[in-house]
């Protein structure tokens, strides 16, 4: 898909950011139009991706193009200039809800086949599996990640600190992790030689009786790719869960499980499911055969299980057994104690990158079933990265909560390009049907990895390519030079994969004479060093792999500035284009619920404003640069004037913040002297926006407190969403 140079692509997504777009995008289109800058939208929403997948089932009017595929091509070109908002990475319950909604709107698409039998079902399942989980970000992220809090955001947070829970040295909150027989401890890693990279590799399972099954064939990696393989022992995992359930009961804490079942869409739902199974072990012992017969799986969470059980002939009896079992277990950390939604109900309700920082920001507290806060045992089965949270918790227990008014900042440079590391491992992750050996065999016959496994174990292969790694090291050098601050590669010389990466990092730093500018530390000591650095008010850069990129860019922003929504999140695409992510957070489903019930949208579009400024600068024409500078000025003024959305109905919300953003943007354009025509074009708009303030704000707030109808959740009615999100006739007339 070619893109006219200068065109900015704005993505259509889901939930709160999509509702925000209904208000903000018309402003952006109108203003950029005055500078002859073109904005186009591409639909990467969950509903859009489902619709685009089944064209043959739909009427001509219903069909839409596969925009994600087009964008996947575009990001490999130098012309790409894409503003990427957060989209839903769907767990199975979310995907099923989306399908149901589309069917109710007249889309003749198939159900999600839980247990596909016929060819048609297998085909539908394969198509849905490509939509499931994190199916967008890995396609678009053809570059490495540069995430940091803009200076204005940091200064604002220091002057206006958000609330932080107190940490007590007596807190019983802790992280529980396996440490043995998990992905971390079973990992092996190699860097491919030219001979090993020639031809294609395969993954072969050999059972005890010698039966061979090719799990994957035709794998092709260039020379220099770091290829890791590892597995998690299901036996060890189950024993670990049992031990944690027992110790949580003894310690009197809440039980909480923190996973990434959305991004790690193959491995983590299975690991999540084993937790549900062990928590309800007596129920599975008694009704396991009934569950198998009825197709009840714990991998989609307790909520989906209960829905299926309600349809079984002995459903009431099983439900009573589940209730009795849960009552005998330690209390769970709750997603919504009013509605009885536990940590184990929906795999996408507790996503580790956002959920662990929420616990830590709250001073180690989670909500219990009684609606009261309590200390919680945070169960993170694999030990690869659990130590980061364990160390953060230990650090705050020792030193007390972070002082937001004086804290410095941890920026991140993340190795992400070309599906780097664990986050690209889905096509090479397998739940093994039988014990035996799993091997990765290179095209030249070398056996690169070999693991002895048991039935049920989860085996996976992940890769990081040479060009992205070298690009990541360059980005780290560039960012360190720009900030002139402490910079740490979070790499553990004792971990197989990290040891291979260090072999790339060290020679580059030595050759460039930069060894003294960078440290290399394992994640746990790097966590402490970073916490100490920001406590002194200083800046440091965490140079990490893909998973820690994700985890740290929620953890530190949430502690430092209250949310990761205000992050600058730039992906310098390797082919020269730019991808500008809006913040580092997700799509905030809770915000939609509040909008629907109370007509208040607390979504903060600061991430969109930051991304827009970067995208305009990247577009590079004189007019675009001026518009971008004015966006930055408007964003700073919005912060300093306190016009960001509040959390409660009656306060300013997303819509009012867009009005002020538009006004300050227009004012900055009217005030600049580099382009007289643009100044003249924006002067009357700025004037009208300023003089219309009272009318506009009262029109925007008029419906506050009453329920609204969006015509759908995953697939809203654009006219209804526009009516809700653009209720000011005065503002709309000025925007045009
Ligand atoms: N880049 C991407 O595409 C990403 C997508 N996701 C997807 O987003 C969905 C939700 O994920 P979840 O883990 O709940 O994380 P979210 O970041 O959506 O939500 C966690 C909380 O963060 C706060 N928050 C996030 N963004 C904003 C914002 N712009 N303004 C104000 N507050 C904000 C809200 O807190 P409060 O309630 O206090 O207002 C929200 O409830 C999932 O489907 C997930 O897969 C997640 C991460 C990144
Ligand atoms: O793609 C996803 O599923 C989530 C991405 C994410 O959390 C991030 O990039 O911070
Ligand atoms: Mg994240």
Short mmCIF file of N, CA, C and O in Angstrom, two decimals, residues 434-476:
data_model
loop_
_atom_site.label_atom_id
_atom_site.label_comp_id
_atom_site.label_asym_id
_atom_site.label_seq_id
_atom_site.Cartn_x
_atom_site.Cartn_y
_atom_site.Cartn_z
N UNK A 434 2.47 -35.39 24.22
CA UNK A 434 3.12 -36.56 24.82
C UNK A 434 4.52 -36.20 25.28
O UNK A 434 5.10 -35.21 24.82
N UNK A 435 5.06 -37.01 26.17
CA UNK A 435 6.43 -36.79 26.62
C UNK A 435 7.42 -37.19 25.54
O UNK A 435 7.05 -37.66 24.46
N UNK A 436 8.71 -36.98 25.83
CA UNK A 436 9.75 -37.34 24.85
C UNK A 436 10.78 -36.24 24.76
O UNK A 436 11.17 -35.65 25.77
N UNK A 437 11.19 -35.96 23.52
CA UNK A 437 12.22 -34.94 23.31
C UNK A 437 11.74 -33.96 22.25
O UNK A 437 11.12 -34.37 21.26
N UNK A 438 12.02 -32.69 22.48
CA UNK A 438 11.75 -31.71 21.42
C UNK A 438 13.09 -31.15 20.97
O UNK A 438 13.92 -30.74 21.80
N UNK A 439 13.30 -31.15 19.66
CA UNK A 439 14.56 -30.64 19.12
C UNK A 439 14.30 -29.58 18.06
O UNK A 439 13.33 -29.69 17.29
N UNK A 440 15.19 -28.63 18.01
CA UNK A 440 15.22 -27.73 16.86
C UNK A 440 16.42 -28.15 16.02
O UNK A 440 17.55 -28.19 16.53
N UNK A 441 16.15 -28.47 14.77
CA UNK A 441 17.21 -28.97 13.90
C UNK A 441 17.43 -27.98 12.76
O UNK A 441 16.49 -27.66 12.01
N UNK A 442 18.65 -27.47 12.63
CA UNK A 442 18.96 -26.48 11.60
C UNK A 442 18.99 -27.14 10.22
O UNK A 442 19.07 -28.38 10.11
N UNK A 443 18.96 -26.30 9.18
CA UNK A 443 18.99 -26.80 7.81
C UNK A 443 20.21 -27.66 7.53
O UNK A 443 20.16 -28.60 6.73
N UNK A 444 21.33 -27.39 8.21
CA UNK A 444 22.55 -28.18 7.97
C UNK A 444 22.60 -29.42 8.85
O UNK A 444 23.62 -30.11 8.89
N UNK A 445 21.53 -29.68 9.58
CA UNK A 445 21.47 -30.90 10.40
C UNK A 445 21.90 -30.69 11.84
O UNK A 445 21.69 -31.58 12.68
N UNK A 446 22.47 -29.55 12.16
CA UNK A 446 22.85 -29.32 13.57
C UNK A 446 21.62 -29.32 14.46
O UNK A 446 20.62 -28.67 14.14
N UNK A 447 21.72 -30.03 15.57
CA UNK A 447 20.64 -29.97 16.56
C UNK A 447 20.95 -28.78 17.47
O UNK A 447 21.91 -28.81 18.25
N UNK A 448 20.17 -27.74 17.32
CA UNK A 448 20.48 -26.48 18.03
C UNK A 448 19.91 -26.46 19.44
O UNK A 448 20.46 -25.83 20.33
N UNK A 449 18.79 -27.13 19.61
CA UNK A 449 18.16 -27.18 20.94
C UNK A 449 17.58 -28.57 21.14
O UNK A 449 17.05 -29.16 20.20
N UNK A 450 17.66 -29.03 22.37
CA UNK A 450 17.05 -30.34 22.67
C UNK A 450 16.59 -30.34 24.12
O UNK A 450 17.36 -30.00 25.02
N UNK A 451 15.32 -30.63 24.34
CA UNK A 451 14.76 -30.65 25.69
C UNK A 451 13.98 -31.94 25.91
O UNK A 451 13.21 -32.35 25.05
N UNK A 452 14.16 -32.54 27.09
CA UNK A 452 13.32 -33.68 27.48
C UNK A 452 12.06 -33.14 28.11
O UNK A 452 12.14 -32.32 29.04
N UNK A 453 10.93 -33.58 27.61
CA UNK A 453 9.66 -33.00 28.07
C UNK A 453 8.68 -34.09 28.48
O UNK A 453 8.86 -35.28 28.15
N UNK A 454 7.65 -33.64 29.20
CA UNK A 454 6.56 -34.54 29.59
C UNK A 454 5.27 -34.03 28.96
O UNK A 454 5.18 -32.86 28.58
N UNK A 455 4.29 -34.91 28.90
CA UNK A 455 3.00 -34.52 28.30
C UNK A 455 2.46 -33.29 29.03
O UNK A 455 2.51 -33.22 30.26
N UNK A 456 1.97 -32.33 28.28
CA UNK A 456 1.39 -31.12 28.88
C UNK A 456 2.38 -29.98 29.03
O UNK A 456 1.97 -28.83 29.24
N UNK A 457 3.67 -30.28 28.93
CA UNK A 457 4.66 -29.20 29.05
C UNK A 457 4.47 -28.20 27.90
O UNK A 457 4.00 -28.54 26.80
N UNK A 458 4.86 -26.96 28.17
CA UNK A 458 4.74 -25.91 27.14
C UNK A 458 6.16 -25.60 26.65
O UNK A 458 7.00 -25.14 27.42
N UNK A 459 6.39 -25.86 25.38
CA UNK A 459 7.72 -25.64 24.78
C UNK A 459 7.61 -24.48 23.82
O UNK A 459 6.63 -24.33 23.10
N UNK A 460 8.63 -23.63 23.82
CA UNK A 460 8.56 -22.52 22.86
C UNK A 460 9.94 -22.11 22.36
O UNK A 460 10.96 -22.32 23.03
N UNK A 461 9.89 -21.54 21.18
CA UNK A 461 11.11 -21.03 20.55
C UNK A 461 10.90 -19.54 20.26
O UNK A 461 9.83 -19.14 19.80
N UNK A 462 11.91 -18.74 20.57
CA UNK A 462 11.81 -17.30 20.30
C UNK A 462 13.09 -16.86 19.60
O UNK A 462 14.13 -17.50 19.72
N UNK A 463 13.00 -15.75 18.88
CA UNK A 463 14.18 -15.32 18.12
C UNK A 463 14.34 -13.80 18.18
O UNK A 463 13.37 -13.07 18.38
N UNK A 464 15.57 -13.37 18.03
CA UNK A 464 15.86 -11.94 17.90
C UNK A 464 16.89 -11.82 16.78
O UNK A 464 17.95 -12.46 16.82
N UNK A 465 16.55 -11.05 15.75
CA UNK A 465 17.42 -10.97 14.57
C UNK A 465 18.53 -9.96 14.73
O UNK A 465 18.41 -9.00 15.50
N UNK A 466 19.58 -10.20 13.97
CA UNK A 466 20.80 -9.39 14.11
C UNK A 466 20.56 -7.90 13.81
O UNK A 466 20.96 -7.03 14.60
N UNK A 467 19.89 -7.60 12.68
CA UNK A 467 19.72 -6.18 12.32
C UNK A 467 18.93 -5.42 13.40
O UNK A 467 19.33 -4.32 13.78
N UNK A 468 17.81 -5.98 13.86
CA UNK A 468 17.11 -5.28 14.96
C UNK A 468 17.99 -5.11 16.20
O UNK A 468 17.93 -4.06 16.86
N UNK A 469 18.81 -6.11 16.51
CA UNK A 469 19.66 -5.99 17.72
C UNK A 469 20.65 -4.85 17.53
O UNK A 469 20.82 -4.00 18.42
N UNK A 470 21.29 -4.80 16.35
CA UNK A 470 22.27 -3.73 16.12
C UNK A 470 21.59 -2.36 16.12
O UNK A 470 22.11 -1.38 16.65
N UNK A 471 20.39 -2.31 15.54
CA UNK A 471 19.62 -1.07 15.51
C UNK A 471 19.26 -0.62 16.93
O UNK A 471 19.32 0.57 17.27
N UNK A 472 18.93 -1.59 17.77
CA UNK A 472 18.58 -1.30 19.19
C UNK A 472 19.80 -0.74 19.94
O UNK A 472 19.67 0.24 20.69
N UNK A 473 20.96 -1.31 19.69
CA UNK A 473 22.17 -0.80 20.37
C UNK A 473 22.44 0.64 19.90
O UNK A 473 22.77 1.51 20.71
N UNK A 474 22.26 0.89 18.59
CA UNK A 474 22.46 2.25 18.07
C UNK A 474 21.48 3.23 18.70
O UNK A 474 21.83 4.36 19.04
N UNK A 475 20.23 2.79 18.83
CA UNK A 475 19.21 3.65 19.44
C UNK A 475 19.59 3.98 20.88
O UNK A 475 19.42 5.12 21.35
N UNK A 476 20.13 2.97 21.58
CA UNK A 476 20.55 3.19 22.97
C UNK A 476 21.69 4.22 23.01
O UNK A 476 21.69 5.12 23.85
#
